[in-house]
Tab-separated table of C-alpha atoms in Angstrom:
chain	number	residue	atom	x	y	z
L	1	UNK	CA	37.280	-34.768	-71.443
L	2	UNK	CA	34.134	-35.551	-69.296
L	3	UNK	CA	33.773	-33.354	-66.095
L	4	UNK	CA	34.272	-34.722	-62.808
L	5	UNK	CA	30.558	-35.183	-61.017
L	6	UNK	CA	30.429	-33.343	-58.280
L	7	UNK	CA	31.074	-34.177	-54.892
L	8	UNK	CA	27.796	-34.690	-53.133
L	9	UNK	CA	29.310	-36.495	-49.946
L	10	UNK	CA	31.973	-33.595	-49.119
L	11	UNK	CA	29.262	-31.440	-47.442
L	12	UNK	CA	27.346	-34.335	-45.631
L	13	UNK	CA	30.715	-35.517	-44.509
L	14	UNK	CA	31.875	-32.438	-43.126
L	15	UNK	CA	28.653	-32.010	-41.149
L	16	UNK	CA	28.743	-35.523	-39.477
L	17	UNK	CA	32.110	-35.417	-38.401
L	18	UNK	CA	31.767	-31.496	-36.950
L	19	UNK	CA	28.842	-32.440	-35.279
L	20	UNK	CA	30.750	-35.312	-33.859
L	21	UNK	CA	33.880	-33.086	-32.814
L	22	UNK	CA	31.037	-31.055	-31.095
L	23	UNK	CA	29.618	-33.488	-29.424
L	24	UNK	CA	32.921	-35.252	-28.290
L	25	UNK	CA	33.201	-32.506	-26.301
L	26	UNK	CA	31.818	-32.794	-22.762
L	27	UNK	CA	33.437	-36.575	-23.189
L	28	UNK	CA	36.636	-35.108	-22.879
L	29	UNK	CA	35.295	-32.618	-20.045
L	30	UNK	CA	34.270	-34.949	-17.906
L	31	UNK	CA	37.031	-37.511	-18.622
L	32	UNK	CA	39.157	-34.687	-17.363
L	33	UNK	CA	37.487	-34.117	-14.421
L	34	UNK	CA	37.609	-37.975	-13.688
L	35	UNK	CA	41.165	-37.784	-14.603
L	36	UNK	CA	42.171	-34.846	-12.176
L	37	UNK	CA	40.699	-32.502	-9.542
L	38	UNK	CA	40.918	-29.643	-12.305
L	39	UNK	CA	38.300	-27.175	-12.154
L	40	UNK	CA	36.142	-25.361	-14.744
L	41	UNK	CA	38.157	-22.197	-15.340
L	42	UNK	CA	41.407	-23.710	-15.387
L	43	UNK	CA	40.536	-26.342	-17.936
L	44	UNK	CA	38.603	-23.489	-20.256
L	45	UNK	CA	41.400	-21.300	-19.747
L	46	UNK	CA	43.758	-24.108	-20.979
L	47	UNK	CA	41.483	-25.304	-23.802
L	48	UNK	CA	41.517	-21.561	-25.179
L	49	UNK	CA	45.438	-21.509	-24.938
L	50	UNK	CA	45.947	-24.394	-26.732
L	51	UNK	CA	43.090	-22.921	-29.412
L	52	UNK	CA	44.269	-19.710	-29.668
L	53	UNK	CA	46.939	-20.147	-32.179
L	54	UNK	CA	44.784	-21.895	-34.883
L	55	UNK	CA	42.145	-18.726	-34.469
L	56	UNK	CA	45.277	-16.315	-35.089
L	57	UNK	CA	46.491	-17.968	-37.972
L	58	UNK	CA	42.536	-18.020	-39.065
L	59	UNK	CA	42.223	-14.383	-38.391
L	60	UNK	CA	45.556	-13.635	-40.363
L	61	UNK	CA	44.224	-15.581	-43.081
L	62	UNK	CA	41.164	-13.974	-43.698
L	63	UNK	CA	42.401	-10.935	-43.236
L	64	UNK	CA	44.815	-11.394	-46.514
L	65	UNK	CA	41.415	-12.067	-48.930
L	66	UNK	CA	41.045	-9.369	-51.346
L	67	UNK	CA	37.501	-9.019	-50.683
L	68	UNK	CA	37.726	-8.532	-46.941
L	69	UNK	CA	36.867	-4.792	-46.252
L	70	UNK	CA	38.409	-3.589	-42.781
L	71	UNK	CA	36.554	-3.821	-39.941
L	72	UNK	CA	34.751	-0.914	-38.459
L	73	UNK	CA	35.042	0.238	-34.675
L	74	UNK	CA	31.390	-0.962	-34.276
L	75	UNK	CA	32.270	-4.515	-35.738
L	76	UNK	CA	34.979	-4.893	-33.400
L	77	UNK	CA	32.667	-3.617	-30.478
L	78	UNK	CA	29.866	-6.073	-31.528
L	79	UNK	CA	33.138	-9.323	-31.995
L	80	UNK	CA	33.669	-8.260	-28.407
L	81	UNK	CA	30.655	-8.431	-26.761
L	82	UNK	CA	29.686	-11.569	-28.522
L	83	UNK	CA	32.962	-13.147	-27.728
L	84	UNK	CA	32.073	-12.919	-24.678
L	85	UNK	CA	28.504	-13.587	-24.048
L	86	UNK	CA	28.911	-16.695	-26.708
L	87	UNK	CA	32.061	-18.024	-26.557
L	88	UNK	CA	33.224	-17.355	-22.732
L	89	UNK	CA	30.490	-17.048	-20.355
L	90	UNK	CA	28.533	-19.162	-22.414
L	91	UNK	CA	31.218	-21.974	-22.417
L	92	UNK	CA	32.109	-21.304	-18.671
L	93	UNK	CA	28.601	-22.148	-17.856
L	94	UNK	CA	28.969	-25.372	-20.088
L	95	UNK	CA	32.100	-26.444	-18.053
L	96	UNK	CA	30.805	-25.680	-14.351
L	97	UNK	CA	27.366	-27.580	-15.290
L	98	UNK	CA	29.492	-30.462	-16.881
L	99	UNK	CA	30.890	-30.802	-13.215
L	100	UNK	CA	27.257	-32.006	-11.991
L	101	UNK	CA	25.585	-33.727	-14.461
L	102	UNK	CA	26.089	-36.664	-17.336
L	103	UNK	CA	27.479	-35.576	-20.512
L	104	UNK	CA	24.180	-37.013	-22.451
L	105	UNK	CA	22.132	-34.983	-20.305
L	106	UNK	CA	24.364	-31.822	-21.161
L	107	UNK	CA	23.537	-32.094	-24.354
L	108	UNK	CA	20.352	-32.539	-24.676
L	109	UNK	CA	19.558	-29.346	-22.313
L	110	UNK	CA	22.250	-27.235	-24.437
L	111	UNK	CA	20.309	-28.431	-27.427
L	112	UNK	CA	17.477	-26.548	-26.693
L	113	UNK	CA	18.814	-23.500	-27.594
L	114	UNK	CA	17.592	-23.545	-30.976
L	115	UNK	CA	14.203	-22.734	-29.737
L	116	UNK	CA	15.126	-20.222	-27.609
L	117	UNK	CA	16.482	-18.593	-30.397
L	118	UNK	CA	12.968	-18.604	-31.491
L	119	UNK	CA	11.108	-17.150	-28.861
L	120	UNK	CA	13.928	-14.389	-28.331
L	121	UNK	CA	13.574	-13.509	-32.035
L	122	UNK	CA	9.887	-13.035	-31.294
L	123	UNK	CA	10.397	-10.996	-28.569
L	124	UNK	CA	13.075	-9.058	-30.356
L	125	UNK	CA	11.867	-8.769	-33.695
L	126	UNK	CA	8.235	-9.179	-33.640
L	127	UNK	CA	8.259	-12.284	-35.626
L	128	UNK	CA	5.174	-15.003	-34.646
L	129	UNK	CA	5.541	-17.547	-33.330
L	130	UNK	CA	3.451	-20.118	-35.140
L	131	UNK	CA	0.972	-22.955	-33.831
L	132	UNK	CA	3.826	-25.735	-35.133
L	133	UNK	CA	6.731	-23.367	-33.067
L	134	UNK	CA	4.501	-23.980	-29.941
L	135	UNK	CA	3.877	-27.656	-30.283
L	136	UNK	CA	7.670	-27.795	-31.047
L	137	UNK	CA	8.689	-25.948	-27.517
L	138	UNK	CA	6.001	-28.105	-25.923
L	139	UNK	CA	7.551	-31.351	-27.160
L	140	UNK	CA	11.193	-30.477	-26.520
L	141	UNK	CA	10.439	-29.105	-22.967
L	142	UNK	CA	8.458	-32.312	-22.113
L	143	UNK	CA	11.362	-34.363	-23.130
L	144	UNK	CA	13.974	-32.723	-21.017
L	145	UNK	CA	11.272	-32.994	-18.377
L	146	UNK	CA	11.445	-36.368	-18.762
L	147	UNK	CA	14.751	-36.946	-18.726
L	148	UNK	CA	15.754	-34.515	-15.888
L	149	UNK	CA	12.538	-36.157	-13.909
L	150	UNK	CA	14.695	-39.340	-14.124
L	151	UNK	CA	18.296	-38.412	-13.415
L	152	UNK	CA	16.702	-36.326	-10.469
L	153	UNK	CA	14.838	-39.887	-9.245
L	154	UNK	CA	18.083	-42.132	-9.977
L	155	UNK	CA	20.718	-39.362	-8.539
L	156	UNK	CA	22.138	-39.543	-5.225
L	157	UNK	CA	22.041	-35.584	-4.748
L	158	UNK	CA	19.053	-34.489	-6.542
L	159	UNK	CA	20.162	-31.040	-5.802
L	160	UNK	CA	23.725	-30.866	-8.008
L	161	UNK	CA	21.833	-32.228	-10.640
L	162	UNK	CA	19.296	-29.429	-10.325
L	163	UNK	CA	22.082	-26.933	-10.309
L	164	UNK	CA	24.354	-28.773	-13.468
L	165	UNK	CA	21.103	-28.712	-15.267
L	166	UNK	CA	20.197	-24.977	-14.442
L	167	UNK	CA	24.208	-23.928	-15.255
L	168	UNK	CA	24.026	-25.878	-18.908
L	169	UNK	CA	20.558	-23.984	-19.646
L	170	UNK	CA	22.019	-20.518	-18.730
L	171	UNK	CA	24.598	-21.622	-21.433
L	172	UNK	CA	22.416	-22.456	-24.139
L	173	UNK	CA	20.161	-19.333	-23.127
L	174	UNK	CA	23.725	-17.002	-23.465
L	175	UNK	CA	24.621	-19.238	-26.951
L	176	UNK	CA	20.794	-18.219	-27.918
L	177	UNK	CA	21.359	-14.752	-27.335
L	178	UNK	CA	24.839	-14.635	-29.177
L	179	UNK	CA	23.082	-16.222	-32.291
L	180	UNK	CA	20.125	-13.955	-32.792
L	181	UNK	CA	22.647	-10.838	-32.539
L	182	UNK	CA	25.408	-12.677	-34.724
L	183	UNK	CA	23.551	-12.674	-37.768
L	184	UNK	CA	23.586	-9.462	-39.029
L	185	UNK	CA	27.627	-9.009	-38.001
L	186	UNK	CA	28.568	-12.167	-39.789
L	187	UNK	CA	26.551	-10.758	-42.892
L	188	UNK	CA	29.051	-8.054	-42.726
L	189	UNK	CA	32.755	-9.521	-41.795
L	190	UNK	CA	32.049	-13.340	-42.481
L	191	UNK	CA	31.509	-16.456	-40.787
L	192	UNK	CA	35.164	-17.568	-40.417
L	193	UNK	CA	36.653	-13.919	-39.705
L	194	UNK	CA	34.085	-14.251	-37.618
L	195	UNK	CA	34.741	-16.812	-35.676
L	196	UNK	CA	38.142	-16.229	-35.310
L	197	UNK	CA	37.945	-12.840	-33.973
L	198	UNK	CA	34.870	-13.448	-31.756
L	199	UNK	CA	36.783	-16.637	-30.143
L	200	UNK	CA	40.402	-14.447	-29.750
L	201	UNK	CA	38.267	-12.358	-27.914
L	202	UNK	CA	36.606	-14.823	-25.512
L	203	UNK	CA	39.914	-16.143	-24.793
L	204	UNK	CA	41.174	-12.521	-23.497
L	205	UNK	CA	37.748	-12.703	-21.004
L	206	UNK	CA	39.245	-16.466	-20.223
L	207	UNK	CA	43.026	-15.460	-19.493
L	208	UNK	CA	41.759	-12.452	-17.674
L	209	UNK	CA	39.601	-14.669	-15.392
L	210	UNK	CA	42.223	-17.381	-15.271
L	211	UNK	CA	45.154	-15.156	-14.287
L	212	UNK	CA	42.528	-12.932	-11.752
L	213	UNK	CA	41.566	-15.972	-9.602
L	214	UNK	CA	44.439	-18.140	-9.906
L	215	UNK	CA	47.609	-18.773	-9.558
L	216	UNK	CA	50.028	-19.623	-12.753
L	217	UNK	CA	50.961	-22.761	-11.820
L	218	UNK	CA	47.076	-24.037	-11.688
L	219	UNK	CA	47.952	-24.749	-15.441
L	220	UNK	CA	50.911	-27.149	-14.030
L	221	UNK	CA	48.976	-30.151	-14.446
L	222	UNK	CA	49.308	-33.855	-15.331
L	223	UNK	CA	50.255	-34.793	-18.707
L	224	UNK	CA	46.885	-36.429	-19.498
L	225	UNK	CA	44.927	-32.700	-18.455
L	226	UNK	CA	47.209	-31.357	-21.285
L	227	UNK	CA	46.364	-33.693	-23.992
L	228	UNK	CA	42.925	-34.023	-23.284
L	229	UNK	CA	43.197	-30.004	-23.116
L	230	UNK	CA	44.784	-30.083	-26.628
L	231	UNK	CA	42.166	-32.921	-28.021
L	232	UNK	CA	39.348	-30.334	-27.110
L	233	UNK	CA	40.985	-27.248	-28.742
L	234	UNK	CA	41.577	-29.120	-32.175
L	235	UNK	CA	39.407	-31.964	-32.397
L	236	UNK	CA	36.303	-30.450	-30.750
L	237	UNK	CA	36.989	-26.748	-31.148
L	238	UNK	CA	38.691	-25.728	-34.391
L	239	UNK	CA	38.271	-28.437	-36.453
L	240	UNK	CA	35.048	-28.614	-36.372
L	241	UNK	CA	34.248	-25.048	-36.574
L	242	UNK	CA	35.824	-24.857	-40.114
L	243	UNK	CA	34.032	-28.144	-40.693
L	244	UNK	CA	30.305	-26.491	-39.364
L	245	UNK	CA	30.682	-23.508	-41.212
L	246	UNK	CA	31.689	-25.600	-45.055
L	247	UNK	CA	29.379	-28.128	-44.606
L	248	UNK	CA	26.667	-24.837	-44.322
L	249	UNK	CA	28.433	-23.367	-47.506
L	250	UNK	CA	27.652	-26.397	-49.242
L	251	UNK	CA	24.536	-27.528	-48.253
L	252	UNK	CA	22.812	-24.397	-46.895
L	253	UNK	CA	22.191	-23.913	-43.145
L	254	UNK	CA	19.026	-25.664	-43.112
L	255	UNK	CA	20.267	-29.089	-44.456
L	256	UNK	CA	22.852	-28.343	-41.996
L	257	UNK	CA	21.003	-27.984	-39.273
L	258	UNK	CA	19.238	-31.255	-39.954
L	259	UNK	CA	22.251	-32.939	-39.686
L	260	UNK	CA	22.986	-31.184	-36.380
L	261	UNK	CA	20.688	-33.105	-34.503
L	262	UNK	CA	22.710	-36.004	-34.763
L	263	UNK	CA	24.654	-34.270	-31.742
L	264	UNK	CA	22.570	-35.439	-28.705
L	265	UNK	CA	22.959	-38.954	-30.384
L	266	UNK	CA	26.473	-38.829	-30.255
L	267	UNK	CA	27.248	-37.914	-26.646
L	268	UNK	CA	24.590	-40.200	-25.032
L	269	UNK	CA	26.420	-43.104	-27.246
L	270	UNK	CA	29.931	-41.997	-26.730
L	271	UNK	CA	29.007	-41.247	-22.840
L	272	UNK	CA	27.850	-44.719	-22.546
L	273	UNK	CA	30.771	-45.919	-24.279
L	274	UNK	CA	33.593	-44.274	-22.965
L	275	UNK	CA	31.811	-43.014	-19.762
L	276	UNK	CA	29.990	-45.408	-18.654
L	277	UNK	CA	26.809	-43.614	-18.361
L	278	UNK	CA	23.779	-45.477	-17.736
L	279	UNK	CA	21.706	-45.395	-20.573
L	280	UNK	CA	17.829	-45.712	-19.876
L	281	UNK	CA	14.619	-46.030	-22.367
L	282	UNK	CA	13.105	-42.976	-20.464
L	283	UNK	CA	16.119	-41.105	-21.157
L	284	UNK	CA	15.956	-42.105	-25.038
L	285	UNK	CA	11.917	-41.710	-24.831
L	286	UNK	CA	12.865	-37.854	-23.925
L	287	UNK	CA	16.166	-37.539	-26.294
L	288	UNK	CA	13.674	-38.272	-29.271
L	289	UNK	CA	11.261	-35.853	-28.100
L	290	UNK	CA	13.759	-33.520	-27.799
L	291	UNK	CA	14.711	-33.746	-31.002
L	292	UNK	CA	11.919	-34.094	-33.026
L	293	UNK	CA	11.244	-30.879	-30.784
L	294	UNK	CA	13.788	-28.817	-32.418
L	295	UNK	CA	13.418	-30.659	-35.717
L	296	UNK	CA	10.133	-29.046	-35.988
L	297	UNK	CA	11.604	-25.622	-35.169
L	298	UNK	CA	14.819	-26.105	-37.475
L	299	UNK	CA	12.848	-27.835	-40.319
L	300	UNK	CA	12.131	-24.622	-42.524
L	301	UNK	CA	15.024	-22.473	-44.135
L	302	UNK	CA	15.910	-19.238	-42.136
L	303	UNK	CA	15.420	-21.232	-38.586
L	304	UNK	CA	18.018	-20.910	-35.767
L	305	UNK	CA	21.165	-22.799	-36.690
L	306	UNK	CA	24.702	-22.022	-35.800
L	307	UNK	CA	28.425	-21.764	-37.423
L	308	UNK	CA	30.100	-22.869	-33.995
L	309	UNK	CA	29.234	-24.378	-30.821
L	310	UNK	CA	31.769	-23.384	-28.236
């Protein structure tokens, strides 16, 4: 009997449609803040609930792998301290800047963190940064210059989108910091144990937040802030986490990196779609820069990439 040939598309596929989860996103933020007066904490503390669950069962099943050594008192430190510099403040930031500025625009500033990642792993580990690694910040930086220059022209209140943008690059700058410290712990316990420990954590810093400034019946909202709620924990949180992290297993973190840049794409066309964001050739003159920003920084194996955006 001939073998089957192997499955080329599996890994591309899973990248595409986890980068799309990802990106789908701050559609679903801001379609519940159109939908509802909720605000940020509420709707992060109700996206974590609904999450929570499939990160348990996640946890519980990597736990039951015969090759999983127990985890240390130091790994359990480091899953809670990067819980919750990249999965809760990190994503808190995400959700208050979401309340000020277009969804495209959030992603294209959160997208930058892959070359902060850069210049922190310079400062941290002494590694240069090259001539192409500074022509790549340059060109990124100019294009979100671009594009904030126009928002800020076209905006009634230049000022919230000042602040949105300054909230969403705090967030990537947090994610940035959580990546260049997770790599040696998920050499250690895994990407998906990971994960799933690392986001059971964040949700603790969530709850505790939730429950300290509000009351419990701030979650008692419409039907619609539910299911959108429950579209961002599955379709936009877990899925595509298991999806990131197999479509790196198969095609190595570089390819899937590659693919990553797709993201950006996605929102601005699913903003415009669903949104009804105004979509501008100065805004796509600085969305390619952008990317071909961090595709110069991302290009060679070993650059920043990550298992899971939160």
């Amino acid at each position: 009997m001939t073998a089957h040939p192997p499955r080329r598309w599996i890994g591309p596929l899973c990248a595409v449609v986890g980068v799309l989860g990802f990106s789908f996103k701050a559609i679903l933020i801001k379609l519940a803040y159109a939908a509802h007066p909720v605000d940020a904490v509420t709707l992060l503390a109700l996206r974590m609930l609904y999450a929570a669950p499939f990160f348990v069962a996640m946890a519980w099943w990597t736990s039951r792998s015969g090759g999983a050594a127990p985890l240390a008192r130091g790994d359990w430190k480091e899953l809670t301290l990067l819980g919750f510099v990249g999965y809760y403040l990190s994503s808190l930031l995400d959700f208050m800047g979401l309340q000020y500025i277009t969804a495209g625009l959030e992603r294209l500033v959160l997208f930058l963190y892959p070359t902060i990642v850069v210049v922190l792993s310079a400062l941290a580990y002494g590694k240069r940064i090259t001539r192409r690694t500074m022509a790549a910040l340059v060109i990124s930086y100019a294009g979100i210059a671009l594009v904030l220059a126009h928002d800020i022209s076209s905006a009634g209140d230049a000022a919230a989108v000042t602040k949105g943008v300054t909230l969403v690059f705090a967030s990537g700058f947090l994610y940035a910091i959580y990546l260049v410290r997770a790599g040696e712990v998920i050499a250690r316990v895994g990407s998906m144990r990971f994960i799933a420990w690392a986001m059971l954590a964040s949700t603790v810093f969530v709850l505790v937040q939730f429950f300290a400034t509000r009351d419990v019946r701030a979650l008692d909202v419409p039907a619609r802030i539910h299911g959108i709620a429950m579209a961002m924990a599955v379709f936009s949180t877990v899925l595509p986490t298991w999806l990131i992290a197999e479509s790196i297993r198969r095609l190595g973190a570089n390819t899937a990196s590659q693919i990553g840049s797709l993201g950006p794409v996605f929102t601005i066309g699913l903003g415009a779609m669903l949104l009804g964001e105004a979509v501008h050739w100065i805004q796509l003159a600085g969305a390619a820069l952008v990317l071909s920003g961090v595709m110069l920084v991302t290009w060679k194996p070993g650059a920043a990439t990550a298992a899971a955006q939160a």
